[in-house]
């Protein structure tokens, strides 16, 4: 079964919920403090329940390689084409 709830909830609530539904595994996203991340993971650690945490992928480009607009892309492409 899959349960989807809209929290965040306390660690105590999550622990009771995991017990009630006899969770075999918990899948959650890395939601930070405001999303109740620790309150979801700690009961898993305490009960020995596997917890799969989905994280946001790292950006493939950073800094000067990161283009903010279509105009930036067009300018970069124009420079690249004129250099070849």
mmCIF file of N, CA and C in Angstrom:
data_model
loop_
_atom_site.group_PDB
_atom_site.id
_atom_site.type_symbol
_atom_site.label_atom_id
_atom_site.label_comp_id
_atom_site.label_asym_id
_atom_site.label_seq_id
_atom_site.Cartn_x
_atom_site.Cartn_y
_atom_site.Cartn_z
ATOM 1 N N UNK A 1 0.834 -1.177 0.000
ATOM 2 C CA UNK A 1 0.000 0.000 0.000
ATOM 3 C C UNK A 1 0.877 1.237 0.000
ATOM 4 N N UNK A 2 0.360 2.290 -0.566
ATOM 5 C CA UNK A 2 1.043 3.576 -0.578
ATOM 6 C C UNK A 2 0.160 4.572 0.162
ATOM 7 N N UNK A 3 0.755 5.279 1.119
ATOM 8 C CA UNK A 3 0.062 6.330 1.852
ATOM 9 C C UNK A 3 0.725 7.649 1.495
ATOM 10 N N UNK A 4 -0.064 8.655 1.181
ATOM 11 C CA UNK A 4 0.461 9.984 0.888
ATOM 12 C C UNK A 4 -0.244 10.975 1.804
ATOM 13 N N UNK A 5 0.526 11.656 2.625
ATOM 14 C CA UNK A 5 -0.020 12.625 3.570
ATOM 15 C C UNK A 5 0.622 13.976 3.324
ATOM 16 N N UNK A 6 -0.083 15.019 3.673
ATOM 17 C CA UNK A 6 0.440 16.371 3.507
ATOM 18 C C UNK A 6 0.766 16.940 4.883
ATOM 19 N N UNK A 7 2.047 16.893 5.256
ATOM 20 C CA UNK A 7 2.510 17.354 6.559
ATOM 21 C C UNK A 7 2.993 18.779 6.496
ATOM 22 N N UNK A 8 3.938 19.118 7.301
ATOM 23 C CA UNK A 8 4.766 18.229 8.118
ATOM 24 C C UNK A 8 4.058 17.801 9.404
ATOM 25 N N UNK A 9 4.504 16.653 9.930
ATOM 26 C CA UNK A 9 3.977 16.099 11.165
ATOM 27 C C UNK A 9 5.113 15.933 12.162
ATOM 28 N N UNK A 10 4.760 15.750 13.413
ATOM 29 C CA UNK A 10 5.770 15.555 14.456
ATOM 30 C C UNK A 10 6.401 14.173 14.315
ATOM 31 N N UNK A 11 7.569 14.007 14.924
ATOM 32 C CA UNK A 11 8.241 12.704 14.931
ATOM 33 C C UNK A 11 7.361 11.668 15.623
ATOM 34 N N UNK A 12 6.650 12.077 16.667
ATOM 35 C CA UNK A 12 5.780 11.158 17.391
ATOM 36 C C UNK A 12 4.632 10.677 16.508
ATOM 37 N N UNK A 13 4.031 11.606 15.759
ATOM 38 C CA UNK A 13 2.959 11.223 14.839
ATOM 39 C C UNK A 13 3.487 10.255 13.795
ATOM 40 N N UNK A 14 4.628 10.592 13.195
ATOM 41 C CA UNK A 14 5.190 9.729 12.158
ATOM 42 C C UNK A 14 5.521 8.346 12.700
ATOM 43 N N UNK A 15 6.100 8.280 13.903
ATOM 44 C CA UNK A 15 6.429 6.978 14.501
ATOM 45 C C UNK A 15 5.160 6.150 14.696
ATOM 46 N N UNK A 16 4.106 6.772 15.211
ATOM 47 C CA UNK A 16 2.840 6.063 15.418
ATOM 48 C C UNK A 16 2.233 5.636 14.081
ATOM 49 N N UNK A 17 2.328 6.499 13.102
ATOM 50 C CA UNK A 17 1.796 6.179 11.771
ATOM 51 C C UNK A 17 2.543 4.997 11.158
ATOM 52 N N UNK A 18 3.870 5.008 11.261
ATOM 53 C CA UNK A 18 4.671 3.903 10.717
ATOM 54 C C UNK A 18 4.313 2.585 11.406
ATOM 55 N N UNK A 19 4.103 2.640 12.730
ATOM 56 C CA UNK A 19 3.703 1.428 13.458
ATOM 57 C C UNK A 19 2.315 0.960 13.018
ATOM 58 N N UNK A 20 1.378 1.899 12.945
ATOM 59 C CA UNK A 20 -0.011 1.576 12.604
ATOM 60 C C UNK A 20 -0.112 0.920 11.228
ATOM 61 N N UNK A 21 0.611 1.456 10.262
ATOM 62 C CA UNK A 21 0.499 0.900 8.906
ATOM 63 C C UNK A 21 1.549 -0.178 8.639
ATOM 64 N N UNK A 22 2.345 -0.497 9.666
ATOM 65 C CA UNK A 22 3.380 -1.537 9.554
ATOM 66 C C UNK A 22 4.278 -1.284 8.348
ATOM 67 N N UNK A 23 4.836 -0.092 8.309
ATOM 68 C CA UNK A 23 5.665 0.318 7.171
ATOM 69 C C UNK A 23 6.872 -0.594 7.004
ATOM 70 N N UNK A 24 7.065 -1.075 5.781
ATOM 71 C CA UNK A 24 8.260 -1.847 5.438
ATOM 72 C C UNK A 24 9.392 -0.922 5.032
ATOM 73 N N UNK A 25 9.028 0.206 4.435
ATOM 74 C CA UNK A 25 9.996 1.195 3.963
ATOM 75 C C UNK A 25 9.278 2.540 3.884
ATOM 76 N N UNK A 26 10.032 3.616 4.070
ATOM 77 C CA UNK A 26 9.499 4.971 3.928
ATOM 78 C C UNK A 26 10.278 5.652 2.814
ATOM 79 N N UNK A 27 9.557 6.272 1.890
ATOM 80 C CA UNK A 27 10.174 7.040 0.810
ATOM 81 C C UNK A 27 9.774 8.489 1.021
ATOM 82 N N UNK A 28 10.757 9.374 1.075
ATOM 83 C CA UNK A 28 10.489 10.787 1.305
ATOM 84 C C UNK A 28 11.464 11.626 0.503
ATOM 85 N N UNK A 29 11.164 12.898 0.382
ATOM 86 C CA UNK A 29 12.108 13.801 -0.268
ATOM 87 C C UNK A 29 12.891 14.546 0.800
ATOM 88 N N UNK A 30 14.059 15.022 0.439
ATOM 89 C CA UNK A 30 14.875 15.831 1.344
ATOM 90 C C UNK A 30 14.235 17.216 1.397
ATOM 91 N N UNK A 31 13.313 17.396 2.334
ATOM 92 C CA UNK A 31 12.482 18.601 2.370
ATOM 93 C C UNK A 31 12.996 19.677 3.314
ATOM 94 N N UNK A 32 14.095 19.405 3.998
ATOM 95 C CA UNK A 32 14.637 20.393 4.917
ATOM 96 C C UNK A 32 13.824 20.495 6.192
ATOM 97 N N UNK A 33 14.253 21.398 7.059
ATOM 98 C CA UNK A 33 13.599 21.558 8.359
ATOM 99 C C UNK A 33 12.135 21.961 8.213
ATOM 100 N N UNK A 34 11.848 22.870 7.267
ATOM 101 C CA UNK A 34 10.474 23.349 7.107
ATOM 102 C C UNK A 34 9.533 22.259 6.609
ATOM 103 N N UNK A 35 10.061 21.233 5.979
ATOM 104 C CA UNK A 35 9.240 20.131 5.488
ATOM 105 C C UNK A 35 9.176 18.948 6.434
ATOM 106 N N UNK A 36 9.797 19.073 7.611
ATOM 107 C CA UNK A 36 9.752 18.005 8.598
ATOM 108 C C UNK A 36 10.643 16.817 8.281
ATOM 109 N N UNK A 37 11.733 17.070 7.567
ATOM 110 C CA UNK A 37 12.636 15.991 7.148
ATOM 111 C C UNK A 37 13.118 15.156 8.326
ATOM 112 N N UNK A 38 13.649 15.806 9.343
ATOM 113 C CA UNK A 38 14.176 15.073 10.501
ATOM 114 C C UNK A 38 13.072 14.303 11.216
ATOM 115 N N UNK A 39 11.882 14.891 11.265
ATOM 116 C CA UNK A 39 10.755 14.244 11.933
ATOM 117 C C UNK A 39 10.269 13.009 11.176
ATOM 118 N N UNK A 40 10.563 12.922 9.887
ATOM 119 C CA UNK A 40 10.211 11.731 9.109
ATOM 120 C C UNK A 40 11.293 10.664 9.209
ATOM 121 N N UNK A 41 12.552 11.099 9.199
ATOM 122 C CA UNK A 41 13.668 10.151 9.144
ATOM 123 C C UNK A 41 13.981 9.547 10.511
ATOM 124 N N UNK A 42 13.943 10.349 11.573
ATOM 125 C CA UNK A 42 14.340 9.843 12.892
ATOM 126 C C UNK A 42 13.505 8.647 13.354
ATOM 127 N N UNK A 43 12.179 8.668 13.195
ATOM 128 C CA UNK A 43 11.413 7.475 13.581
ATOM 129 C C UNK A 43 11.810 6.231 12.782
ATOM 130 N N UNK A 44 12.209 6.409 11.538
ATOM 131 C CA UNK A 44 12.690 5.274 10.741
ATOM 132 C C UNK A 44 13.966 4.713 11.348
ATOM 133 N N UNK A 45 14.895 5.607 11.685
ATOM 134 C CA UNK A 45 16.154 5.168 12.290
ATOM 135 C C UNK A 45 15.892 4.453 13.610
ATOM 136 N N UNK A 46 14.995 5.014 14.421
ATOM 137 C CA UNK A 46 14.687 4.423 15.728
ATOM 138 C C UNK A 46 14.048 3.038 15.597
ATOM 139 N N UNK A 47 13.217 2.851 14.564
ATOM 140 C CA UNK A 47 12.486 1.589 14.404
ATOM 141 C C UNK A 47 13.176 0.613 13.455
ATOM 142 N N UNK A 48 14.296 1.041 12.865
ATOM 143 C CA UNK A 48 14.991 0.164 11.921
ATOM 144 C C UNK A 48 14.264 0.003 10.598
ATOM 145 N N UNK A 49 13.484 1.006 10.220
ATOM 146 C CA UNK A 49 12.753 0.975 8.953
ATOM 147 C C UNK A 49 13.628 1.625 7.885
ATOM 148 N N UNK A 50 13.859 0.950 6.761
ATOM 149 C CA UNK A 50 14.626 1.590 5.688
ATOM 150 C C UNK A 50 13.929 2.866 5.224
ATOM 151 N N UNK A 51 14.713 3.909 4.996
ATOM 152 C CA UNK A 51 14.175 5.196 4.557
ATOM 153 C C UNK A 51 14.919 5.618 3.297
ATOM 154 N N UNK A 52 14.197 5.724 2.205
ATOM 155 C CA UNK A 52 14.769 6.162 0.936
ATOM 156 C C UNK A 52 14.501 7.651 0.814
ATOM 157 N N UNK A 53 15.574 8.433 0.655
ATOM 158 C CA UNK A 53 15.451 9.887 0.581
ATOM 159 C C UNK A 53 15.761 10.335 -0.844
ATOM 160 N N UNK A 54 14.802 11.000 -1.454
ATOM 161 C CA UNK A 54 14.957 11.527 -2.803
ATOM 162 C C UNK A 54 15.494 12.949 -2.687
ATOM 163 N N UNK A 55 16.621 13.206 -3.340
ATOM 164 C CA UNK A 55 17.213 14.542 -3.312
ATOM 165 C C UNK A 55 17.104 15.181 -4.684
ATOM 166 N N UNK A 56 17.192 16.479 -4.692
ATOM 167 C CA UNK A 56 17.175 17.226 -5.948
ATOM 168 C C UNK A 56 18.506 16.978 -6.658
ATOM 169 N N UNK A 57 18.478 16.699 -7.956
ATOM 170 C CA UNK A 57 19.743 16.465 -8.657
ATOM 171 C C UNK A 57 20.601 17.726 -8.685
ATOM 172 N N UNK A 58 21.902 17.519 -8.654
ATOM 173 C CA UNK A 58 22.834 18.647 -8.734
ATOM 174 C C UNK A 58 22.739 19.260 -10.130
ATOM 175 N N UNK A 59 22.885 20.571 -10.227
ATOM 176 C CA UNK A 59 22.845 21.190 -11.553
ATOM 177 C C UNK A 59 23.986 20.657 -12.423
ATOM 178 N N UNK A 60 23.694 20.484 -13.690
ATOM 179 C CA UNK A 60 24.718 19.999 -14.610
ATOM 180 C C UNK A 60 25.719 21.084 -14.971
ATOM 181 N N UNK A 61 25.292 22.328 -14.861
ATOM 182 C CA UNK A 61 26.175 23.454 -15.163
ATOM 183 C C UNK A 61 26.096 24.459 -14.026
ATOM 184 N N UNK A 62 27.157 25.214 -13.848
ATOM 185 C CA UNK A 62 27.190 26.238 -12.808
ATOM 186 C C UNK A 62 27.938 27.461 -13.321
ATOM 187 N N UNK A 63 27.860 28.523 -12.563
ATOM 188 C CA UNK A 63 28.648 29.718 -12.854
ATOM 189 C C UNK A 63 28.391 30.277 -14.237
ATOM 190 N N UNK A 64 29.476 30.525 -14.977
ATOM 191 C CA UNK A 64 29.376 31.133 -16.305
ATOM 192 C C UNK A 64 28.662 30.243 -17.316
ATOM 193 N N UNK A 65 28.615 28.949 -17.049
ATOM 194 C CA UNK A 65 27.948 28.037 -17.978
ATOM 195 C C UNK A 65 26.430 28.092 -17.848
ATOM 196 N N UNK A 66 25.932 28.616 -16.732
ATOM 197 C CA UNK A 66 24.496 28.657 -16.482
ATOM 198 C C UNK A 66 23.893 29.880 -17.166
ATOM 199 N N UNK A 67 23.000 29.647 -18.106
ATOM 200 C CA UNK A 67 22.375 30.727 -18.858
ATOM 201 C C UNK A 67 21.014 31.039 -18.254
ATOM 202 N N UNK A 68 20.732 32.315 -18.111
ATOM 203 C CA UNK A 68 19.518 32.744 -17.420
ATOM 204 C C UNK A 68 18.356 33.076 -18.350
ATOM 205 N N UNK A 69 18.641 33.252 -19.636
ATOM 206 C CA UNK A 69 17.568 33.667 -20.539
ATOM 207 C C UNK A 69 17.844 33.175 -21.953
ATOM 208 N N UNK A 70 16.838 33.323 -22.797
ATOM 209 C CA UNK A 70 17.003 32.960 -24.200
ATOM 210 C C UNK A 70 18.034 33.876 -24.853
ATOM 211 N N UNK A 71 18.063 35.145 -24.466
ATOM 212 C CA UNK A 71 19.046 36.081 -25.019
ATOM 213 C C UNK A 71 20.464 35.647 -24.661
ATOM 214 N N UNK A 72 20.674 35.180 -23.424
ATOM 215 C CA UNK A 72 21.991 34.664 -23.030
ATOM 216 C C UNK A 72 22.376 33.473 -23.892
ATOM 217 N N UNK A 73 21.415 32.585 -24.128
ATOM 218 C CA UNK A 73 21.681 31.408 -24.956
ATOM 219 C C UNK A 73 22.059 31.817 -26.375
ATOM 220 N N UNK A 74 21.298 32.745 -26.955
ATOM 221 C CA UNK A 74 21.564 33.195 -28.319
ATOM 222 C C UNK A 74 22.947 33.826 -28.421
ATOM 223 N N UNK A 75 23.305 34.654 -27.451
ATOM 224 C CA UNK A 75 24.628 35.289 -27.458
ATOM 225 C C UNK A 75 25.728 34.246 -27.330
ATOM 226 N N UNK A 76 25.555 33.279 -26.443
ATOM 227 C CA UNK A 76 26.562 32.223 -26.264
ATOM 228 C C UNK A 76 26.699 31.392 -27.534
ATOM 229 N N UNK A 77 25.585 31.046 -28.146
ATOM 230 C CA UNK A 77 25.608 30.252 -29.372
ATOM 231 C C UNK A 77 26.281 31.023 -30.504
ATOM 232 N N UNK A 78 25.985 32.301 -30.614
ATOM 233 C CA UNK A 78 26.602 33.134 -31.650
ATOM 234 C C UNK A 78 28.111 33.187 -31.469
ATOM 235 N N UNK A 79 28.577 33.376 -30.234
ATOM 236 C CA UNK A 79 30.029 33.389 -29.966
ATOM 237 C C UNK A 79 30.656 32.047 -30.308
ATOM 238 N N UNK A 80 29.982 30.970 -29.944
ATOM 239 C CA UNK A 80 30.518 29.633 -30.199
ATOM 240 C C UNK A 80 30.607 29.360 -31.702
ATOM 241 N N UNK A 81 29.547 29.732 -32.446
ATOM 242 C CA UNK A 81 29.545 29.503 -33.889
ATOM 243 C C UNK A 81 30.603 30.339 -34.597
ATOM 244 N N UNK A 82 30.835 31.549 -34.129
ATOM 245 C CA UNK A 82 31.844 32.402 -34.777
ATOM 246 C C UNK A 82 33.263 31.951 -34.451
ATOM 247 N N UNK A 83 33.437 31.187 -33.392
ATOM 248 C CA UNK A 83 34.769 30.703 -33.007
ATOM 249 C C UNK A 83 35.142 29.436 -33.769
ATOM 250 N N UNK A 84 34.179 28.773 -34.378
ATOM 251 C CA UNK A 84 34.485 27.515 -35.081
ATOM 252 C C UNK A 84 34.678 27.704 -36.556
#
